Amino acid sequence: MTPAILIVGATGNTGQAVVENLPKLLQSSNTLSEHRIIALTRSLKSPVAQKLAKLPGVEVIEQNWVEITPDWLREHQVTRAFVASHNDPNQFAEESTFYIAALNAGVKYVVRISTTAANVRPDCPAYYPRTHWAIEALLSSPEFSNLQWTSLQPNLFTSFALSSAVEFIKEYRNTGVQGTLRLMASEDAPVGLIDASEVGVFAARLLSQDDVAVHNKAKYVLNGPEDITGKQIVELVEQHIGVQVQDVTYKDMSFLDVLYELNFAPTRQSRNVIFSVKHAQETSWEGKCTASTTSKAVLDLAPPKITAAESLKGLLGE
C-alpha cells in the first residue's frame, strides 16, 4: 500500500475543493506523486461522495473521523492530513484527540481550518474561536514538535454571510412579497468575505508542497479579493430582484435563536455558551477583517479571486 493524504471533511464546504484540486497538484510533485488521497465521508451514497470517488487517485471511505485511532492511521499509511472540524462545544476534545493519534502514528504534516484571525485569542467572547486558539497552542507545544502543521484562519464564508440574501431573493422571486432582509454584516464596515472553495484550493497547495518546513506552525489569514459592506450586499440583492429592498436589519444574529432550539437545546448544551456566538462578528463590525489582512503566502500560492457578487450568483444557481 502506498502512502496517503487524508482529507477530513472531504464533502464539506472546504474539503471538497481540497479533493478536487489535489490529484493534479500531486502529479507534478517530486516526492508525492505516488500518494493516494483518502477522502472521508459520512455516507458513500451522498452525491458529493460519489462525484469525488470518480477522481483519479481518490479513495472515498465512510469513516467518522473523531473515532480514528493511531492504528487506523498507520494501517492506511497516512503521512499528511487536512482537517475541517465541526465547531460544536466538544470540538477541542475531539480535534485534539485526532492530533494525539496523528502524532503517535507518525503523521508528518497537518493543514487545519481555524476561524477569523481577529477572533483567535484566549479572551474572545465567542466560544469557538477560543477553541481554535487552544488547539493552535496545543500544536505549538514542544510535545508536538514531530507533527508539522499549518492553521488556516479564513474570514467569514460567503455561503454563510449571504445565505439570508439568497433566501430573500428566492422568496421574492417566488411570491413577489418582501420580508425583512436580515444581514450579519454591519451597514458600513468593510469585510473581506471569502468563498469556501478558495480556502480548499489554498489548502491543497500546501498539502502538495514537497517541503512544508517553511509553512510549519504558520497561521495564514485568508480573505476574498475585495471588501464588501452590508449596504453593498443590499445593493446586490436589489440588482437581483429589480426593486428596492424595503426593510433591512444589520448586525442581525437572530438565526442563533432558531439554531439553538433545533440543534443544541435537545442535547442540553449550555445556552450561555451557544449564544456567545452572537459576539463573533464584532471584530468585523469594527473593521478588523478586511481583505488587506490576507497573508502574503496566500497571495503567492493561491490568491483568492471569487468576489461576493460572484458567490451570490453561484449560490442562486446563476
PDB file of C-alpha atoms in Angstrom:
ATOM      1  CA  MET A   1       0.000   0.000   0.000  1.00  0.00           C
ATOM      2  CA  THR A   2       1.310   3.430  -0.942  1.00  0.00           C
ATOM      3  CA  PRO A   3       1.336   6.438   1.445  1.00  0.00           C
ATOM      4  CA  ALA A   4      -1.816   8.523   1.690  1.00  0.00           C
ATOM      5  CA  ILE A   5      -3.042  12.048   2.323  1.00  0.00           C
ATOM      6  CA  LEU A   6      -6.169  12.056   4.467  1.00  0.00           C
ATOM      7  CA  ILE A   7      -8.945  14.594   3.906  1.00  0.00           C
ATOM      8  CA  VAL A   8     -11.257  15.020   6.909  1.00  0.00           C
ATOM      9  CA  GLY A   9     -14.473  16.760   5.908  1.00  0.00           C
ATOM     10  CA  ALA A  10     -13.994  15.868   2.248  1.00  0.00           C
ATOM     11  CA  THR A  11     -17.606  16.544   1.281  1.00  0.00           C
ATOM     12  CA  GLY A  12     -17.794  19.836   3.188  1.00  0.00           C
ATOM     13  CA  ASN A  13     -17.503  23.422   2.002  1.00  0.00           C
ATOM     14  CA  THR A  14     -13.681  23.484   2.065  1.00  0.00           C
ATOM     15  CA  GLY A  15     -12.775  19.799   1.894  1.00  0.00           C
ATOM     16  CA  GLN A  16     -14.470  19.226  -1.440  1.00  0.00           C
ATOM     17  CA  ALA A  17     -12.203  21.774  -3.126  1.00  0.00           C
ATOM     18  CA  VAL A  18      -9.156  20.160  -1.497  1.00  0.00           C
ATOM     19  CA  VAL A  19     -10.019  16.776  -3.003  1.00  0.00           C
ATOM     20  CA  GLU A  20     -10.861  18.238  -6.400  1.00  0.00           C
ATOM     21  CA  ASN A  21      -7.579  20.138  -6.705  1.00  0.00           C
ATOM     22  CA  LEU A  22      -5.109  17.814  -5.006  1.00  0.00           C
ATOM     23  CA  PRO A  23      -4.797  14.983  -7.600  1.00  0.00           C
ATOM     24  CA  LYS A  24      -3.448  17.239 -10.340  1.00  0.00           C
ATOM     25  CA  LEU A  25      -1.091  19.002  -7.935  1.00  0.00           C
ATOM     26  CA  LEU A  26       0.347  15.693  -6.730  1.00  0.00           C
ATOM     27  CA  GLN A  27       1.079  14.617 -10.279  1.00  0.00           C
ATOM     28  CA  SER A  28       3.677  17.381 -10.601  1.00  0.00           C
ATOM     29  CA  SER A  29       5.243  16.728  -7.189  1.00  0.00           C
ATOM     30  CA  ASN A  30       8.745  15.300  -6.916  1.00  0.00           C
ATOM     31  CA  THR A  31       8.014  13.366  -3.726  1.00  0.00           C
ATOM     32  CA  LEU A  32       4.226  12.927  -3.511  1.00  0.00           C
ATOM     33  CA  SER A  33       3.188  11.735  -6.964  1.00  0.00           C
ATOM     34  CA  GLU A  34       2.549   8.186  -5.717  1.00  0.00           C
ATOM     35  CA  HIS A  35       0.456   9.240  -2.733  1.00  0.00           C
ATOM     36  CA  ARG A  36      -3.159   8.176  -2.552  1.00  0.00           C
ATOM     37  CA  ILE A  37      -5.906  10.563  -1.417  1.00  0.00           C
ATOM     38  CA  ILE A  38      -8.306   9.235   1.212  1.00  0.00           C
ATOM     39  CA  ALA A  39     -11.490  11.298   1.364  1.00  0.00           C
ATOM     40  CA  LEU A  40     -13.682  10.714   4.411  1.00  0.00           C
ATOM     41  CA  THR A  41     -17.456  10.939   4.215  1.00  0.00           C
ATOM     42  CA  ARG A  42     -20.420  10.230   6.468  1.00  0.00           C
ATOM     43  CA  SER A  43     -22.211   8.498   3.600  1.00  0.00           C
ATOM     44  CA  LEU A  44     -20.846   6.831   0.479  1.00  0.00           C
ATOM     45  CA  LYS A  45     -24.276   7.353  -1.088  1.00  0.00           C
ATOM     46  CA  SER A  46     -24.130  11.154  -0.994  1.00  0.00           C
ATOM     47  CA  PRO A  47     -23.897  12.829  -4.427  1.00  0.00           C
ATOM     48  CA  VAL A  48     -20.703  14.680  -3.481  1.00  0.00           C
ATOM     49  CA  ALA A  49     -19.017  11.496  -2.218  1.00  0.00           C
ATOM     50  CA  GLN A  50     -19.934   9.666  -5.415  1.00  0.00           C
ATOM     51  CA  LYS A  51     -18.551  12.523  -7.509  1.00  0.00           C
ATOM     52  CA  LEU A  52     -15.276  12.606  -5.589  1.00  0.00           C
ATOM     53  CA  ALA A  53     -14.880   8.826  -5.915  1.00  0.00           C
ATOM     54  CA  LYS A  54     -14.560   9.263  -9.683  1.00  0.00           C
ATOM     55  CA  LEU A  55     -11.448  11.443  -9.371  1.00  0.00           C
ATOM     56  CA  PRO A  56      -8.092   9.800 -10.157  1.00  0.00           C
ATOM     57  CA  GLY A  57      -6.175   8.605  -7.122  1.00  0.00           C
ATOM     58  CA  VAL A  58      -9.058   9.320  -4.721  1.00  0.00           C
ATOM     59  CA  GLU A  59     -10.476   6.670  -2.406  1.00  0.00           C
ATOM     60  CA  VAL A  60     -13.663   7.670  -0.591  1.00  0.00           C
ATOM     61  CA  ILE A  61     -14.137   5.965   2.781  1.00  0.00           C
ATOM     62  CA  GLU A  62     -17.124   6.075   5.114  1.00  0.00           C
ATOM     63  CA  GLN A  63     -15.496   6.811   8.465  1.00  0.00           C
ATOM     64  CA  ASN A  64     -16.261   9.036  11.444  1.00  0.00           C
ATOM     65  CA  TRP A  65     -13.031  10.991  11.819  1.00  0.00           C
ATOM     66  CA  VAL A  66     -13.415  11.508  15.564  1.00  0.00           C
ATOM     67  CA  GLU A  67     -13.109   7.730  16.019  1.00  0.00           C
ATOM     68  CA  ILE A  68      -9.809   7.480  14.117  1.00  0.00           C
ATOM     69  CA  THR A  69      -7.003   5.833  16.099  1.00  0.00           C
ATOM     70  CA  PRO A  70      -3.221   5.662  15.642  1.00  0.00           C
ATOM     71  CA  ASP A  71      -3.622   2.094  14.358  1.00  0.00           C
ATOM     72  CA  TRP A  72      -6.118   3.277  11.715  1.00  0.00           C
ATOM     73  CA  LEU A  73      -3.706   5.975  10.523  1.00  0.00           C
ATOM     74  CA  ARG A  74      -0.798   3.521  10.397  1.00  0.00           C
ATOM     75  CA  GLU A  75      -2.898   0.917   8.592  1.00  0.00           C
ATOM     76  CA  HIS A  76      -3.797   3.440   5.881  1.00  0.00           C
ATOM     77  CA  GLN A  77      -0.234   4.840   5.808  1.00  0.00           C
ATOM     78  CA  VAL A  78      -1.380   8.423   6.314  1.00  0.00           C
ATOM     79  CA  THR A  79       1.540  10.877   6.093  1.00  0.00           C
ATOM     80  CA  ARG A  80      -0.375  14.142   5.711  1.00  0.00           C
ATOM     81  CA  ALA A  81      -3.882  15.262   6.609  1.00  0.00           C
ATOM     82  CA  PHE A  82      -6.401  18.032   6.120  1.00  0.00           C
ATOM     83  CA  VAL A  83      -8.847  18.684   8.967  1.00  0.00           C
ATOM     84  CA  ALA A  84     -12.039  20.732   8.738  1.00  0.00           C
ATOM     85  CA  SER A  85     -13.619  20.138  12.129  1.00  0.00           C
ATOM     86  CA  HIS A  86     -17.079  20.927  13.415  1.00  0.00           C
ATOM     87  CA  ASN A  87     -17.262  23.839  15.883  1.00  0.00           C
ATOM     88  CA  ASP A  88     -19.566  22.349  18.480  1.00  0.00           C
ATOM     89  CA  PRO A  89     -18.667  22.845  22.166  1.00  0.00           C
ATOM     90  CA  ASN A  90     -16.816  19.492  22.244  1.00  0.00           C
ATOM     91  CA  GLN A  91     -14.558  20.463  19.331  1.00  0.00           C
ATOM     92  CA  PHE A  92     -11.377  20.716  21.415  1.00  0.00           C
ATOM     93  CA  ALA A  93     -11.783  17.255  22.890  1.00  0.00           C
ATOM     94  CA  GLU A  94     -12.418  15.593  19.536  1.00  0.00           C
ATOM     95  CA  GLU A  95      -9.994  17.535  17.345  1.00  0.00           C
ATOM     96  CA  SER A  96      -7.131  17.318  19.854  1.00  0.00           C
ATOM     97  CA  THR A  97      -7.738  13.561  20.162  1.00  0.00           C
ATOM     98  CA  PHE A  98      -7.194  13.289  16.412  1.00  0.00           C
ATOM     99  CA  TYR A  99      -3.876  15.157  16.681  1.00  0.00           C
ATOM    100  CA  ILE A 100      -2.745  12.899  19.502  1.00  0.00           C
ATOM    101  CA  ALA A 101      -3.480   9.947  17.198  1.00  0.00           C
ATOM    102  CA  ALA A 102      -1.662  11.623  14.309  1.00  0.00           C
ATOM    103  CA  LEU A 103       1.382  12.352  16.462  1.00  0.00           C
ATOM    104  CA  ASN A 104       1.555   8.781  17.743  1.00  0.00           C
ATOM    105  CA  ALA A 105       1.035   7.338  14.260  1.00  0.00           C
ATOM    106  CA  GLY A 106       3.890   9.343  12.754  1.00  0.00           C
ATOM    107  CA  VAL A 107       1.803  11.628  10.537  1.00  0.00           C
ATOM    108  CA  LYS A 108       4.179  14.313   9.288  1.00  0.00           C
ATOM    109  CA  TYR A 109       2.007  17.301   8.377  1.00  0.00           C
ATOM    110  CA  VAL A 110      -1.494  18.613   9.030  1.00  0.00           C
ATOM    111  CA  VAL A 111      -3.392  21.530   7.485  1.00  0.00           C
ATOM    112  CA  ARG A 112      -6.381  22.546   9.599  1.00  0.00           C
ATOM    113  CA  ILE A 113      -9.198  25.064   9.275  1.00  0.00           C
ATOM    114  CA  SER A 114      -9.364  27.662  12.035  1.00  0.00           C
ATOM    115  CA  THR A 115     -11.568  30.768  12.054  1.00  0.00           C
ATOM    116  CA  THR A 116     -11.435  34.549  11.627  1.00  0.00           C
ATOM    117  CA  ALA A 117      -7.947  35.666  12.679  1.00  0.00           C
ATOM    118  CA  ALA A 118      -9.088  38.656  14.734  1.00  0.00           C
ATOM    119  CA  ASN A 119     -11.092  36.296  16.951  1.00  0.00           C
ATOM    120  CA  VAL A 120      -8.475  33.592  17.568  1.00  0.00           C
ATOM    121  CA  ARG A 121      -7.435  34.680  21.049  1.00  0.00           C
ATOM    122  CA  PRO A 122      -7.999  33.470  24.609  1.00  0.00           C
ATOM    123  CA  ASP A 123     -10.347  36.325  25.530  1.00  0.00           C
ATOM    124  CA  CYS A 124     -12.719  36.162  22.572  1.00  0.00           C
ATOM    125  CA  PRO A 125     -16.301  36.390  23.886  1.00  0.00           C
ATOM    126  CA  ALA A 126     -17.487  33.757  21.384  1.00  0.00           C
ATOM    127  CA  TYR A 127     -16.611  30.233  22.487  1.00  0.00           C
ATOM    128  CA  TYR A 128     -15.418  28.544  19.309  1.00  0.00           C
ATOM    129  CA  PRO A 129     -12.543  30.955  18.429  1.00  0.00           C
ATOM    130  CA  ARG A 130     -11.140  30.235  21.895  1.00  0.00           C
ATOM    131  CA  THR A 131     -11.213  26.562  20.948  1.00  0.00           C
ATOM    132  CA  HIS A 132      -9.163  27.290  17.833  1.00  0.00           C
ATOM    133  CA  TRP A 133      -6.724  29.327  19.906  1.00  0.00           C
ATOM    134  CA  ALA A 134      -6.356  26.424  22.340  1.00  0.00           C
ATOM    135  CA  ILE A 135      -5.767  23.905  19.544  1.00  0.00           C
ATOM    136  CA  GLU A 136      -3.110  26.109  17.966  1.00  0.00           C
ATOM    137  CA  ALA A 137      -1.467  26.471  21.387  1.00  0.00           C
ATOM    138  CA  LEU A 138      -1.515  22.699  21.802  1.00  0.00           C
ATOM    139  CA  LEU A 139       0.073  22.114  18.396  1.00  0.00           C
ATOM    140  CA  SER A 140       2.703  24.782  19.170  1.00  0.00           C
ATOM    141  CA  SER A 141       3.854  22.948  22.299  1.00  0.00           C
ATOM    142  CA  PRO A 142       7.218  21.120  22.374  1.00  0.00           C
ATOM    143  CA  GLU A 143       5.393  17.814  22.776  1.00  0.00           C
ATOM    144  CA  PHE A 144       4.046  18.164  19.219  1.00  0.00           C
ATOM    145  CA  SER A 145       7.343  19.118  17.587  1.00  0.00           C
ATOM    146  CA  ASN A 146       7.294  15.976  15.403  1.00  0.00           C
ATOM    147  CA  LEU A 147       3.974  16.955  13.818  1.00  0.00           C
ATOM    148  CA  GLN A 148       4.313  19.860  11.391  1.00  0.00           C
ATOM    149  CA  TRP A 149       1.155  21.894  10.902  1.00  0.00           C
ATOM    150  CA  THR A 150      -0.425  24.947   9.336  1.00  0.00           C
ATOM    151  CA  SER A 151      -3.589  26.628  10.591  1.00  0.00           C
ATOM    152  CA  LEU A 152      -5.771  28.497   8.112  1.00  0.00           C
ATOM    153  CA  GLN A 153      -7.706  31.443   9.524  1.00  0.00           C
ATOM    154  CA  PRO A 154     -10.331  32.299   6.904  1.00  0.00           C
ATOM    155  CA  ASN A 155     -12.730  35.175   7.150  1.00  0.00           C
ATOM    156  CA  LEU A 156     -16.483  34.583   7.138  1.00  0.00           C
ATOM    157  CA  PHE A 157     -17.549  32.351   4.243  1.00  0.00           C
ATOM    158  CA  THR A 158     -19.739  33.980   1.612  1.00  0.00           C
ATOM    159  CA  SER A 159     -22.115  30.993   1.671  1.00  0.00           C
ATOM    160  CA  PHE A 160     -22.910  31.760   5.314  1.00  0.00           C
ATOM    161  CA  ALA A 161     -22.769  35.553   5.172  1.00  0.00           C
ATOM    162  CA  LEU A 162     -25.020  35.699   2.106  1.00  0.00           C
ATOM    163  CA  SER A 163     -27.421  32.882   2.992  1.00  0.00           C
ATOM    164  CA  SER A 164     -30.146  35.262   4.164  1.00  0.00           C
ATOM    165  CA  ALA A 165     -29.738  37.328   0.981  1.00  0.00           C
ATOM    166  CA  VAL A 166     -30.120  34.183  -1.120  1.00  0.00           C
ATOM    167  CA  GLU A 167     -33.319  33.188   0.686  1.00  0.00           C
ATOM    168  CA  PHE A 168     -34.671  36.744   0.440  1.00  0.00           C
ATOM    169  CA  ILE A 169     -34.116  36.796  -3.331  1.00  0.00           C
ATOM    170  CA  LYS A 170     -35.649  33.355  -3.854  1.00  0.00           C
ATOM    171  CA  GLU A 171     -38.684  34.196  -1.755  1.00  0.00           C
ATOM    172  CA  TYR A 172     -39.296  37.444  -3.602  1.00  0.00           C
ATOM    173  CA  ARG A 173     -38.958  35.757  -6.975  1.00  0.00           C
ATOM    174  CA  ASN A 174     -41.447  33.082  -5.933  1.00  0.00           C
ATOM    175  CA  THR A 175     -44.039  35.287  -4.233  1.00  0.00           C
ATOM    176  CA  GLY A 176     -43.367  38.908  -5.150  1.00  0.00           C
ATOM    177  CA  VAL A 177     -43.518  39.674  -1.428  1.00  0.00           C
ATOM    178  CA  GLN A 178     -40.651  41.106   0.612  1.00  0.00           C
ATOM    179  CA  GLY A 179     -39.910  40.101   4.146  1.00  0.00           C
ATOM    180  CA  THR A 180     -37.104  41.552   6.234  1.00  0.00           C
ATOM    181  CA  LEU A 181     -33.580  41.170   4.873  1.00  0.00           C
ATOM    182  CA  ARG A 182     -31.541  40.146   7.918  1.00  0.00           C
ATOM    183  CA  LEU A 183     -27.774  40.572   7.486  1.00  0.00           C
ATOM    184  CA  MET A 184     -24.982  39.688   9.882  1.00  0.00           C
ATOM    185  CA  ALA A 185     -22.881  42.430   8.304  1.00  0.00           C
ATOM    186  CA  SER A 186     -22.934  45.977   9.603  1.00  0.00           C
ATOM    187  CA  GLU A 187     -24.097  48.677   7.232  1.00  0.00           C
ATOM    188  CA  ASP A 188     -20.742  50.364   6.644  1.00  0.00           C
ATOM    189  CA  ALA A 189     -17.841  48.192   7.893  1.00  0.00           C
ATOM    190  CA  PRO A 190     -15.854  46.590   5.024  1.00  0.00           C
ATOM    191  CA  VAL A 191     -15.315  42.824   5.308  1.00  0.00           C
ATOM    192  CA  GLY A 192     -13.240  40.519   3.103  1.00  0.00           C
ATOM    193  CA  LEU A 193     -15.743  37.675   2.754  1.00  0.00           C
ATOM    194  CA  ILE A 194     -14.204  34.567   1.168  1.00  0.00           C
ATOM    195  CA  ASP A 195     -15.621  31.754  -0.907  1.00  0.00           C
ATOM    196  CA  ALA A 196     -15.028  28.489   0.989  1.00  0.00           C
ATOM    197  CA  SER A 197     -13.775  26.718  -2.122  1.00  0.00           C
ATOM    198  CA  GLU A 198     -10.807  29.093  -2.330  1.00  0.00           C
ATOM    199  CA  VAL A 199      -9.749  28.073   1.180  1.00  0.00           C
ATOM    200  CA  GLY A 200      -9.745  24.490  -0.086  1.00  0.00           C
ATOM    201  CA  VAL A 201      -7.663  25.455  -3.101  1.00  0.00           C
ATOM    202  CA  PHE A 202      -5.021  27.008  -0.855  1.00  0.00           C
ATOM    203  CA  ALA A 203      -5.052  24.003   1.483  1.00  0.00           C
ATOM    204  CA  ALA A 204      -4.466  21.701  -1.497  1.00  0.00           C
ATOM    205  CA  ARG A 205      -1.485  23.830  -2.484  1.00  0.00           C
ATOM    206  CA  LEU A 206       0.014  23.415   0.975  1.00  0.00           C
ATOM    207  CA  LEU A 207      -0.597  19.669   1.089  1.00  0.00           C
ATOM    208  CA  SER A 208       1.119  19.209  -2.269  1.00  0.00           C
ATOM    209  CA  GLN A 209       4.321  21.043  -1.336  1.00  0.00           C
ATOM    210  CA  ASP A 210       7.399  18.799  -1.413  1.00  0.00           C
ATOM    211  CA  ASP A 211       8.888  20.634   1.570  1.00  0.00           C
ATOM    212  CA  VAL A 212       6.437  22.063   4.096  1.00  0.00           C
ATOM    213  CA  ALA A 213       9.018  23.253   6.641  1.00  0.00           C
ATOM    214  CA  VAL A 214       8.516  26.896   5.665  1.00  0.00           C
ATOM    215  CA  HIS A 215       4.811  26.555   6.480  1.00  0.00           C
ATOM    216  CA  ASN A 216       5.274  24.747   9.793  1.00  0.00           C
ATOM    217  CA  LYS A 217       3.481  26.473  12.687  1.00  0.00           C
ATOM    218  CA  ALA A 218       2.184  29.142  10.285  1.00  0.00           C
ATOM    219  CA  LYS A 219      -1.206  30.764  10.796  1.00  0.00           C
ATOM    220  CA  TYR A 220      -2.387  32.120   7.469  1.00  0.00           C
ATOM    221  CA  VAL A 221      -5.179  34.687   7.131  1.00  0.00           C
ATOM    222  CA  LEU A 222      -7.484  34.250   4.148  1.00  0.00           C
ATOM    223  CA  ASN A 223      -9.937  36.812   2.775  1.00  0.00           C
ATOM    224  CA  GLY A 224     -11.674  37.287  -0.528  1.00  0.00           C
ATOM    225  CA  PRO A 225     -10.198  39.571  -3.194  1.00  0.00           C
ATOM    226  CA  GLU A 226     -12.190  42.618  -2.133  1.00  0.00           C
ATOM    227  CA  ASP A 227     -14.182  44.063   0.733  1.00  0.00           C
ATOM    228  CA  ILE A 228     -17.936  44.410   0.903  1.00  0.00           C
ATOM    229  CA  THR A 229     -20.248  46.211   3.349  1.00  0.00           C
ATOM    230  CA  GLY A 230     -23.776  45.407   4.425  1.00  0.00           C
ATOM    231  CA  LYS A 231     -25.060  48.287   2.362  1.00  0.00           C
ATOM    232  CA  GLN A 232     -23.327  46.871  -0.717  1.00  0.00           C
ATOM    233  CA  ILE A 233     -24.906  43.466  -0.077  1.00  0.00           C
ATOM    234  CA  VAL A 234     -28.301  45.172  -0.091  1.00  0.00           C
ATOM    235  CA  GLU A 235     -27.408  46.762  -3.428  1.00  0.00           C
ATOM    236  CA  LEU A 236     -26.536  43.328  -4.837  1.00  0.00           C
ATOM    237  CA  VAL A 237     -29.894  41.989  -3.684  1.00  0.00           C
ATOM    238  CA  GLU A 238     -31.673  44.905  -5.346  1.00  0.00           C
ATOM    239  CA  GLN A 239     -29.874  44.153  -8.610  1.00  0.00           C
ATOM    240  CA  HIS A 240     -31.207  40.589  -8.493  1.00  0.00           C
ATOM    241  CA  ILE A 241     -34.817  41.446  -7.620  1.00  0.00           C
ATOM    242  CA  GLY A 242     -35.097  44.636  -9.651  1.00  0.00           C
ATOM    243  CA  VAL A 243     -36.663  46.716  -6.882  1.00  0.00           C
ATOM    244  CA  GLN A 244     -35.562  48.485  -3.719  1.00  0.00           C
ATOM    245  CA  VAL A 245     -35.317  46.440  -0.531  1.00  0.00           C
ATOM    246  CA  GLN A 246     -37.890  47.857   1.871  1.00  0.00           C
ATOM    247  CA  ASP A 247     -36.745  46.527   5.243  1.00  0.00           C
ATOM    248  CA  VAL A 248     -33.195  45.646   6.344  1.00  0.00           C
ATOM    249  CA  THR A 249     -31.694  44.806   9.705  1.00  0.00           C
ATOM    250  CA  TYR A 250     -27.909  44.869  10.060  1.00  0.00           C
ATOM    251  CA  LYS A 251     -25.791  43.104  12.697  1.00  0.00           C
ATOM    252  CA  ASP A 252     -28.584  40.554  12.890  1.00  0.00           C
ATOM    253  CA  MET A 253     -27.636  37.372  14.760  1.00  0.00           C
ATOM    254  CA  SER A 254     -31.190  36.206  15.415  1.00  0.00           C
ATOM    255  CA  PHE A 255     -30.586  32.975  13.470  1.00  0.00           C
ATOM    256  CA  LEU A 256     -28.913  31.707  16.643  1.00  0.00           C
ATOM    257  CA  ASP A 257     -32.264  31.552  18.391  1.00  0.00           C
ATOM    258  CA  VAL A 258     -33.544  29.001  15.891  1.00  0.00           C
ATOM    259  CA  LEU A 259     -30.200  27.181  15.714  1.00  0.00           C
ATOM    260  CA  TYR A 260     -30.125  26.737  19.469  1.00  0.00           C
ATOM    261  CA  GLU A 261     -33.660  25.395  19.701  1.00  0.00           C
ATOM    262  CA  LEU A 262     -33.203  22.956  16.803  1.00  0.00           C
ATOM    263  CA  ASN A 263     -29.635  21.717  17.304  1.00  0.00           C
ATOM    264  CA  PHE A 264     -28.487  22.373  20.847  1.00  0.00           C
ATOM    265  CA  ALA A 265     -31.443  22.549  23.213  1.00  0.00           C
ATOM    266  CA  PRO A 266     -32.351  18.871  22.607  1.00  0.00           C
ATOM    267  CA  THR A 267     -28.828  17.851  23.690  1.00  0.00           C
ATOM    268  CA  ARG A 268     -28.905  20.219  26.692  1.00  0.00           C
ATOM    269  CA  GLN A 269     -25.961  22.297  25.553  1.00  0.00           C
ATOM    270  CA  SER A 270     -25.330  25.452  27.546  1.00  0.00           C
ATOM    271  CA  ARG A 271     -27.444  28.312  26.231  1.00  0.00           C
ATOM    272  CA  ASN A 272     -24.845  30.724  27.579  1.00  0.00           C
ATOM    273  CA  VAL A 273     -22.086  29.053  25.556  1.00  0.00           C
ATOM    274  CA  ILE A 274     -24.030  28.805  22.305  1.00  0.00           C
ATOM    275  CA  PHE A 275     -25.336  32.361  22.482  1.00  0.00           C
ATOM    276  CA  SER A 276     -21.788  33.661  22.944  1.00  0.00           C
ATOM    277  CA  VAL A 277     -21.573  33.252  19.159  1.00  0.00           C
ATOM    278  CA  LYS A 278     -23.584  36.489  18.934  1.00  0.00           C
ATOM    279  CA  HIS A 279     -20.264  38.235  19.641  1.00  0.00           C
ATOM    280  CA  ALA A 280     -18.379  36.525  16.799  1.00  0.00           C
ATOM    281  CA  GLN A 281     -18.991  39.279  14.252  1.00  0.00           C
ATOM    282  CA  GLU A 282     -17.991  42.176  16.487  1.00  0.00           C
ATOM    283  CA  THR A 283     -14.445  42.279  15.089  1.00  0.00           C
ATOM    284  CA  SER A 284     -15.794  42.533  11.548  1.00  0.00           C
ATOM    285  CA  TRP A 285     -18.197  45.300  12.604  1.00  0.00           C
ATOM    286  CA  GLU A 286     -15.126  47.096  13.998  1.00  0.00           C
ATOM    287  CA  GLY A 287     -13.398  46.911  10.595  1.00  0.00           C
ATOM    288  CA  LYS A 288     -10.736  44.383  11.667  1.00  0.00           C
ATOM    289  CA  CYS A 289     -11.488  41.763   9.000  1.00  0.00           C
ATOM    290  CA  THR A 290     -10.700  43.468   5.719  1.00  0.00           C
ATOM    291  CA  ALA A 291      -9.128  41.941   2.607  1.00  0.00           C
ATOM    292  CA  SER A 292      -5.922  43.816   3.401  1.00  0.00           C
ATOM    293  CA  THR A 293      -5.184  41.344   6.223  1.00  0.00           C
ATOM    294  CA  THR A 294      -4.670  38.386   3.837  1.00  0.00           C
ATOM    295  CA  SER A 295      -1.321  36.658   4.401  1.00  0.00           C
ATOM    296  CA  LYS A 296       1.406  37.027   1.763  1.00  0.00           C
ATOM    297  CA  ALA A 297       1.780  33.251   1.441  1.00  0.00           C
ATOM    298  CA  VAL A 298      -1.861  33.026   0.379  1.00  0.00           C
ATOM    299  CA  LEU A 299      -1.366  35.688  -2.283  1.00  0.00           C
ATOM    300  CA  ASP A 300       1.780  33.929  -3.502  1.00  0.00           C
ATOM    301  CA  LEU A 301       0.399  30.380  -3.709  1.00  0.00           C
ATOM    302  CA  ALA A 302      -3.317  30.742  -4.461  1.00  0.00           C
ATOM    303  CA  PRO A 303      -4.689  34.293  -4.372  1.00  0.00           C
ATOM    304  CA  PRO A 304      -8.486  34.305  -3.918  1.00  0.00           C
ATOM    305  CA  LYS A 305     -10.381  35.558  -6.965  1.00  0.00           C
ATOM    306  CA  ILE A 306     -14.092  34.997  -6.318  1.00  0.00           C
ATOM    307  CA  THR A 307     -15.931  38.164  -5.265  1.00  0.00           C
ATOM    308  CA  ALA A 308     -19.017  38.267  -3.077  1.00  0.00           C
ATOM    309  CA  ALA A 309     -21.086  39.235  -6.121  1.00  0.00           C
ATOM    310  CA  GLU A 310     -19.857  36.150  -7.977  1.00  0.00           C
ATOM    311  CA  SER A 311     -20.508  33.947  -4.965  1.00  0.00           C
ATOM    312  CA  LEU A 312     -24.063  35.259  -4.711  1.00  0.00           C
ATOM    313  CA  LYS A 313     -24.715  34.343  -8.341  1.00  0.00           C
ATOM    314  CA  GLY A 314     -23.328  30.876  -7.719  1.00  0.00           C
ATOM    315  CA  LEU A 315     -25.481  30.380  -4.626  1.00  0.00           C
ATOM    316  CA  LEU A 316     -28.512  31.354  -6.711  1.00  0.00           C
ATOM    317  CA  GLY A 317     -27.526  28.859  -9.390  1.00  0.00           C
ATOM    318  CA  GLU A 318     -26.931  31.559 -11.995  1.00  0.00           C
TER     319      GLU A 318
END
